[in-house]
PDB file of C-alpha atoms in Angstrom:
ATOM      1  CA  MET A  21       3.835  -4.243  -8.138  1.00 82.00           C
ATOM      2  CA  VAL A  22       5.057  -1.078  -6.420  1.00 86.00           C
ATOM      3  CA  ILE A  23       3.713   1.021  -9.292  1.00 89.00           C
ATOM      4  CA  GLN A  24       0.387  -0.728  -8.891  1.00 90.00           C
ATOM      5  CA  ILE A  25       0.404  -0.076  -5.132  1.00 90.00           C
ATOM      6  CA  GLY A  26       1.084   3.563  -5.931  1.00 90.00           C
ATOM      7  CA  TYR A  27      -1.843   3.840  -8.315  1.00 88.00           C
ATOM      8  CA  VAL A  28      -4.219   2.068  -5.929  1.00 90.00           C
ATOM      9  CA  THR A  29      -3.283   4.039  -2.811  1.00 90.00           C
ATOM     10  CA  LEU A  30      -2.450   7.445  -4.243  1.00 89.00           C
ATOM     11  CA  PHE A  31      -5.640   7.807  -6.255  1.00 88.00           C
ATOM     12  CA  ALA A  32      -8.151   5.699  -4.290  1.00 87.00           C
ATOM     13  CA  GLY A  33     -10.382   8.723  -3.785  1.00 83.00           C
ATOM     14  CA  ALA A  34     -10.434   9.546  -7.489  1.00 85.00           C
ATOM     15  CA  PHE A  35     -10.826   5.970  -8.789  1.00 88.00           C
ATOM     16  CA  PRO A  36     -12.105   3.528  -6.131  1.00 87.00           C
ATOM     17  CA  LEU A  37     -12.404   0.770  -8.729  1.00 91.00           C
ATOM     18  CA  ALA A  38      -8.587   0.556  -8.948  1.00 90.00           C
ATOM     19  CA  ALA A  39      -8.298  -1.858  -6.000  1.00 91.00           C
ATOM     20  CA  PRO A  40     -10.681  -4.558  -7.376  1.00 94.00           C
ATOM     21  CA  LEU A  41      -9.153  -4.181 -10.838  1.00 93.00           C
ATOM     22  CA  SER A  42      -5.654  -4.656  -9.434  1.00 93.00           C
ATOM     23  CA  ILE A  43      -6.782  -7.851  -7.656  1.00 94.00           C
ATOM     24  CA  VAL A  44      -8.152  -9.198 -10.936  1.00 95.00           C
ATOM     25  CA  CYS A  45      -4.922  -8.267 -12.738  1.00 93.00           C
ATOM     26  CA  ASN A  46      -2.812  -9.939 -10.036  1.00 94.00           C
ATOM     27  CA  VAL A  47      -4.865 -13.143 -10.215  1.00 96.00           C
ATOM     28  CA  LEU A  48      -4.481 -13.214 -14.013  1.00 96.00           C
ATOM     29  CA  GLU A  49      -0.741 -12.613 -13.685  1.00 94.00           C
ATOM     30  CA  LEU A  50      -0.513 -15.389 -11.081  1.00 95.00           C
ATOM     31  CA  TYR A  51      -2.141 -17.904 -13.409  1.00 95.00           C
ATOM     32  CA  SER A  52       0.003 -16.814 -16.360  1.00 95.00           C
ATOM     33  CA  ASP A  53       3.146 -17.190 -14.205  1.00 92.00           C
ATOM     34  CA  ILE A  54       2.003 -20.651 -13.079  1.00 92.00           C
ATOM     35  CA  PHE A  55       1.540 -21.682 -16.712  1.00 93.00           C
ATOM     36  CA  LYS A  56       4.858 -20.176 -17.741  1.00 92.00           C
ATOM     37  CA  LEU A  57       6.820 -21.842 -14.920  1.00 89.00           C
ATOM     38  CA  SER A  58       5.044 -25.182 -15.382  1.00 90.00           C
ATOM     39  CA  PHE A  59       5.246 -25.579 -19.139  1.00 91.00           C
ATOM     40  CA  ILE A  60       7.547 -23.044 -20.780  1.00 91.00           C
ATOM     41  CA  THR A  61      10.592 -22.204 -18.638  1.00 88.00           C
ATOM     42  CA  LYS A  62      12.696 -23.748 -15.929  1.00 84.00           C
ATOM     43  CA  ARG A  63      12.466 -22.627 -12.353  1.00 82.00           C
ATOM     44  CA  PRO A  64      14.652 -19.552 -11.850  1.00 82.00           C
ATOM     45  CA  PRO A  65      17.627 -19.889  -9.509  1.00 86.00           C
ATOM     46  CA  VAL A  66      17.089 -18.837  -5.907  1.00 86.00           C
ATOM     47  CA  HIS A  67      18.903 -15.721  -4.725  1.00 85.00           C
ATOM     48  CA  ARG A  68      18.586 -15.357  -0.950  1.00 83.00           C
ATOM     49  CA  ILE A  69      18.386 -11.859   0.424  1.00 82.00           C
ATOM     50  CA  THR A  70      17.811 -10.530   3.917  1.00 79.00           C
ATOM     51  CA  ASN A  71      15.159  -7.909   3.100  1.00 80.00           C
ATOM     52  CA  ILE A  72      13.518  -6.065   0.234  1.00 83.00           C
ATOM     53  CA  GLY A  73      15.916  -3.149   0.538  1.00 82.00           C
ATOM     54  CA  VAL A  74      14.935   0.260  -0.731  1.00 88.00           C
ATOM     55  CA  TRP A  75      11.475  -0.956  -1.810  1.00 89.00           C
ATOM     56  CA  CYS A  76      10.307  -0.907   1.804  1.00 87.00           C
ATOM     57  CA  ILE A  77      11.220   2.773   2.124  1.00 89.00           C
ATOM     58  CA  LEU A  78       9.531   3.489  -1.209  1.00 92.00           C
ATOM     59  CA  VAL A  79       6.276   1.784  -0.158  1.00 90.00           C
ATOM     60  CA  LYS A  80       6.260   3.691   3.148  1.00 89.00           C
ATOM     61  CA  GLY A  81       6.713   6.933   1.215  1.00 92.00           C
ATOM     62  CA  ILE A  82       3.832   6.019  -1.099  1.00 92.00           C
ATOM     63  CA  VAL A  83       1.614   5.325   1.938  1.00 89.00           C
ATOM     64  CA  LEU A  84       2.437   8.709   3.487  1.00 91.00           C
ATOM     65  CA  LEU A  85       1.946  10.535   0.198  1.00 92.00           C
ATOM     66  CA  SER A  86      -1.375   8.746  -0.376  1.00 92.00           C
ATOM     67  CA  VAL A  87      -2.724  10.222   2.868  1.00 90.00           C
ATOM     68  CA  PHE A  88      -2.177  13.711   1.487  1.00 90.00           C
ATOM     69  CA  THR A  89      -3.412  13.060  -2.059  1.00 91.00           C
ATOM     70  CA  ASN A  90      -6.604  11.325  -0.957  1.00 90.00           C
ATOM     71  CA  LEU A  91      -7.420  14.017   1.585  1.00 89.00           C
ATOM     72  CA  TYR A  92      -6.887  16.756  -1.001  1.00 88.00           C
ATOM     73  CA  ILE A  93      -9.151  14.871  -3.400  1.00 87.00           C
ATOM     74  CA  PHE A  94     -11.720  14.468  -0.613  1.00 86.00           C
ATOM     75  CA  CYS A  95     -11.665  18.100   0.493  1.00 84.00           C
ATOM     76  CA  PHE A  96     -11.099  20.092  -2.679  1.00 82.00           C
ATOM     77  CA  THR A  97     -11.991  18.230  -5.869  1.00 81.00           C
ATOM     78  CA  SER A  98     -14.772  15.820  -4.975  1.00 80.00           C
ATOM     79  CA  GLU A  99     -18.259  16.536  -3.706  1.00 80.00           C
ATOM     80  CA  GLN A 100     -17.840  14.306  -0.658  1.00 83.00           C
ATOM     81  CA  LEU A 101     -16.978  17.046   1.820  1.00 84.00           C
ATOM     82  CA  MET A 102     -19.708  19.227   0.338  1.00 84.00           C
ATOM     83  CA  THR A 103     -22.171  16.448   1.093  1.00 84.00           C
ATOM     84  CA  TYR A 104     -21.065  16.286   4.743  1.00 86.00           C
ATOM     85  CA  ALA A 105     -20.750  20.050   5.269  1.00 85.00           C
ATOM     86  CA  PRO A 106     -22.837  21.922   2.661  1.00 85.00           C
ATOM     87  CA  SER A 107     -22.579  25.218   4.550  1.00 86.00           C
ATOM     88  CA  LEU A 108     -18.873  25.434   3.630  1.00 87.00           C
ATOM     89  CA  PHE A 109     -19.594  25.430  -0.105  1.00 86.00           C
ATOM     90  CA  GLU A 110     -21.766  27.291  -2.552  1.00 88.00           C
ATOM     91  CA  VAL A 111     -23.214  26.170  -5.861  1.00 84.00           C
ATOM     92  CA  ILE A 112     -22.619  28.306  -8.934  1.00 84.00           C
ATOM     93  CA  PRO A 113     -24.911  27.521 -11.898  1.00 87.00           C
ATOM     94  CA  LEU A 114     -23.334  27.400 -15.336  1.00 85.00           C
ATOM     95  CA  SER A 115     -24.711  28.602 -18.627  1.00 85.00           C
ATOM     96  CA  SER A 116     -25.874  25.993 -21.107  1.00 84.00           C
ATOM     97  CA  GLU A 117     -22.729  26.472 -23.215  1.00 84.00           C
ATOM     98  CA  GLU A 118     -20.425  25.994 -20.210  1.00 82.00           C
ATOM     99  CA  ALA A 119     -22.520  23.046 -19.039  1.00 79.00           C
ATOM    100  CA  LEU A 120     -21.972  21.284 -22.378  1.00 81.00           C
ATOM    101  CA  LYS A 121     -18.206  21.776 -22.076  1.00 81.00           C
ATOM    102  CA  SER A 122     -17.910  20.694 -18.420  1.00 78.00           C
ATOM    103  CA  GLY A 123     -20.578  17.967 -18.372  1.00 79.00           C
ATOM    104  CA  SER A 124     -22.368  19.528 -15.402  1.00 79.00           C
ATOM    105  CA  ASP A 125     -24.824  22.359 -14.982  1.00 80.00           C
ATOM    106  CA  HIS A 126     -23.149  23.698 -11.839  1.00 80.00           C
ATOM    107  CA  ILE A 127     -19.840  23.873  -9.972  1.00 79.00           C
ATOM    108  CA  HIS A 128     -19.103  23.827  -6.268  1.00 81.00           C
ATOM    109  CA  VAL A 129     -16.711  26.327  -4.770  1.00 83.00           C
ATOM    110  CA  ILE A 130     -15.678  27.072  -1.234  1.00 86.00           C
ATOM    111  CA  ALA A 131     -18.009  29.689   0.204  1.00 86.00           C
ATOM    112  CA  PRO A 132     -16.540  33.106   0.979  1.00 87.00           C
ATOM    113  CA  GLY A 133     -15.012  33.041   4.441  1.00 86.00           C
ATOM    114  CA  ALA A 134     -15.151  29.219   4.684  1.00 87.00           C
ATOM    115  CA  GLY A 135     -11.675  28.521   3.318  1.00 85.00           C
ATOM    116  CA  MET A 136     -10.131  28.358   6.775  1.00 89.00           C
ATOM    117  CA  ALA A 137     -12.816  25.924   7.950  1.00 88.00           C
ATOM    118  CA  VAL A 138     -12.223  23.611   4.959  1.00 87.00           C
ATOM    119  CA  ALA A 139      -8.454  23.777   5.537  1.00 87.00           C
ATOM    120  CA  THR A 140      -8.991  23.010   9.250  1.00 89.00           C
ATOM    121  CA  VAL A 141     -11.158  20.001   8.423  1.00 88.00           C
ATOM    122  CA  MET A 142      -8.538  18.758   5.980  1.00 88.00           C
ATOM    123  CA  MET A 143      -5.640  19.254   8.401  1.00 90.00           C
ATOM    124  CA  SER A 144      -7.551  17.549  11.221  1.00 92.00           C
ATOM    125  CA  LEU A 145      -8.360  14.537   9.054  1.00 90.00           C
ATOM    126  CA  GLU A 146      -4.762  14.454   7.845  1.00 91.00           C
ATOM    127  CA  HIS A 147      -3.395  14.339  11.391  1.00 92.00           C
ATOM    128  CA  ILE A 148      -5.892  11.642  12.430  1.00 94.00           C
ATOM    129  CA  VAL A 149      -4.999   9.424   9.462  1.00 91.00           C
ATOM    130  CA  LEU A 150      -1.253   9.956   9.931  1.00 91.00           C
ATOM    131  CA  ALA A 151      -1.625   9.035  13.623  1.00 94.00           C
ATOM    132  CA  LEU A 152      -3.443   5.841  12.602  1.00 93.00           C
ATOM    133  CA  VAL A 153      -0.678   5.013  10.123  1.00 90.00           C
ATOM    134  CA  ALA A 154       1.968   5.547  12.830  1.00 91.00           C
ATOM    135  CA  ILE A 155       0.033   3.358  15.288  1.00 94.00           C
ATOM    136  CA  MET A 156      -0.190   0.575  12.701  1.00 91.00           C
ATOM    137  CA  TRP A 157       3.537   0.779  11.891  1.00 88.00           C
ATOM    138  CA  ILE A 158       4.358   0.542  15.586  1.00 92.00           C
ATOM    139  CA  THR A 159       1.923  -2.198  16.602  1.00 93.00           C
ATOM    140  CA  ILE A 160       2.066  -4.569  13.609  1.00 90.00           C
ATOM    141  CA  PRO A 161       5.258  -6.688  13.781  1.00 88.00           C
ATOM    142  CA  LYS A 162       7.542  -6.868  10.767  1.00 83.00           C
ATOM    143  CA  THR A 163       7.608 -10.673  10.910  1.00 85.00           C
ATOM    144  CA  THR A 164       5.360 -13.280  12.486  1.00 89.00           C
ATOM    145  CA  ALA A 165       6.373 -15.354  15.494  1.00 90.00           C
ATOM    146  CA  ALA A 166       6.695 -18.474  13.331  1.00 91.00           C
ATOM    147  CA  VAL A 167       9.181 -16.717  11.026  1.00 89.00           C
ATOM    148  CA  ASP A 168      11.164 -15.433  14.020  1.00 89.00           C
ATOM    149  CA  ASP A 169      11.289 -18.967  15.475  1.00 91.00           C
ATOM    150  CA  GLU A 170      12.483 -20.446  12.187  1.00 90.00           C
ATOM    151  CA  ILE A 171      15.202 -17.813  11.812  1.00 88.00           C
ATOM    152  CA  ALA A 172      16.390 -18.417  15.387  1.00 90.00           C
ATOM    153  CA  ARG A 173      16.386 -22.203  14.788  1.00 90.00           C
ATOM    154  CA  ARG A 174      18.443 -21.860  11.611  1.00 89.00           C
ATOM    155  CA  GLU A 175      20.935 -19.568  13.362  1.00 89.00           C
ATOM    156  CA  TYR A 176      21.243 -22.088  16.199  1.00 89.00           C
ATOM    157  CA  VAL A 177      21.885 -24.953  13.787  1.00 87.00           C
ATOM    158  CA  LYS A 178      24.478 -22.812  11.954  1.00 86.00           C
ATOM    159  CA  PHE A 179      26.114 -21.971  15.302  1.00 86.00           C
ATOM    160  CA  LEU A 180      26.315 -25.675  16.199  1.00 83.00           C
ATOM    161  CA  GLU A 181      27.792 -26.541  12.834  1.00 82.00           C
ATOM    162  CA  THR A 182      30.445 -23.818  12.921  1.00 82.00           C
ATOM    163  CA  HIS A 183      31.532 -24.540  16.503  1.00 78.00           C
ATOM    164  CA  ASN A 184      31.534 -28.334  16.152  1.00 68.00           C
ATOM    165  CA  ARG A 185      29.395 -28.649  19.261  1.00 62.00           C
ATOM    166  CA  VAL A 186      27.104 -31.351  17.965  1.00 57.00           C
ATOM    167  CA  ASP A 187      26.961 -33.402  14.812  1.00 54.00           C
ATOM    168  CA  VAL A 188      24.010 -31.765  13.055  1.00 52.00           C
ATOM    169  CA  LYS A 189      24.166 -33.711   9.837  1.00 56.00           C
ATOM    170  CA  GLY A 190      20.982 -35.564  10.802  1.00 54.00           C
ATOM    171  CA  ILE A 191      19.088 -32.372  11.594  1.00 56.00           C
ATOM    172  CA  SER A 192      16.937 -31.318   8.684  1.00 52.00           C
ATOM    173  CA  ILE A 193      15.495 -27.885   8.191  1.00 51.00           C
ATOM    174  CA  THR A 194      12.080 -29.093   9.366  1.00 52.00           C
ATOM    175  CA  SER A 195      13.141 -31.408  12.183  1.00 48.00           C
ATOM    176  CA  PHE A 196      12.713 -28.961  15.051  1.00 48.00           C
TER     177      PHE A 196
END
């Protein structure tokens, strides 16, 4: 899954169809896992853990790296920025022999003297997107309120059991 997140986010500008294809692949994998767990194998044993460990750091790194890769694709290798700011680029026609090799009859290059402007546009967009990522990391909670309440309830029940305050044998996990 993390490899798939990497492909979808790192190269979204180069292959926008990756996100819908990954959804289709995940749905197919979900149904194959349902079939496998229902008819072929037993349910795997539960191993409780507190968090996803190093995978969280890895996904955050992929998100940060995807900002850079997609902006470089946008500014330097695709024609998107040229469409928005055509004065920063120039079109160089290719000979028929070169056109057959490259699949296009022209190439776009940064106009002489416009390199600093393209770099400024890219750096500005980069800082805006990184600021949005930071705002989202700060404002979106790691867990929902319902999960926090359930964790607090379980800790309270465990506290009562360990300190023999109340007989909690009749308290089920869902009784609160």
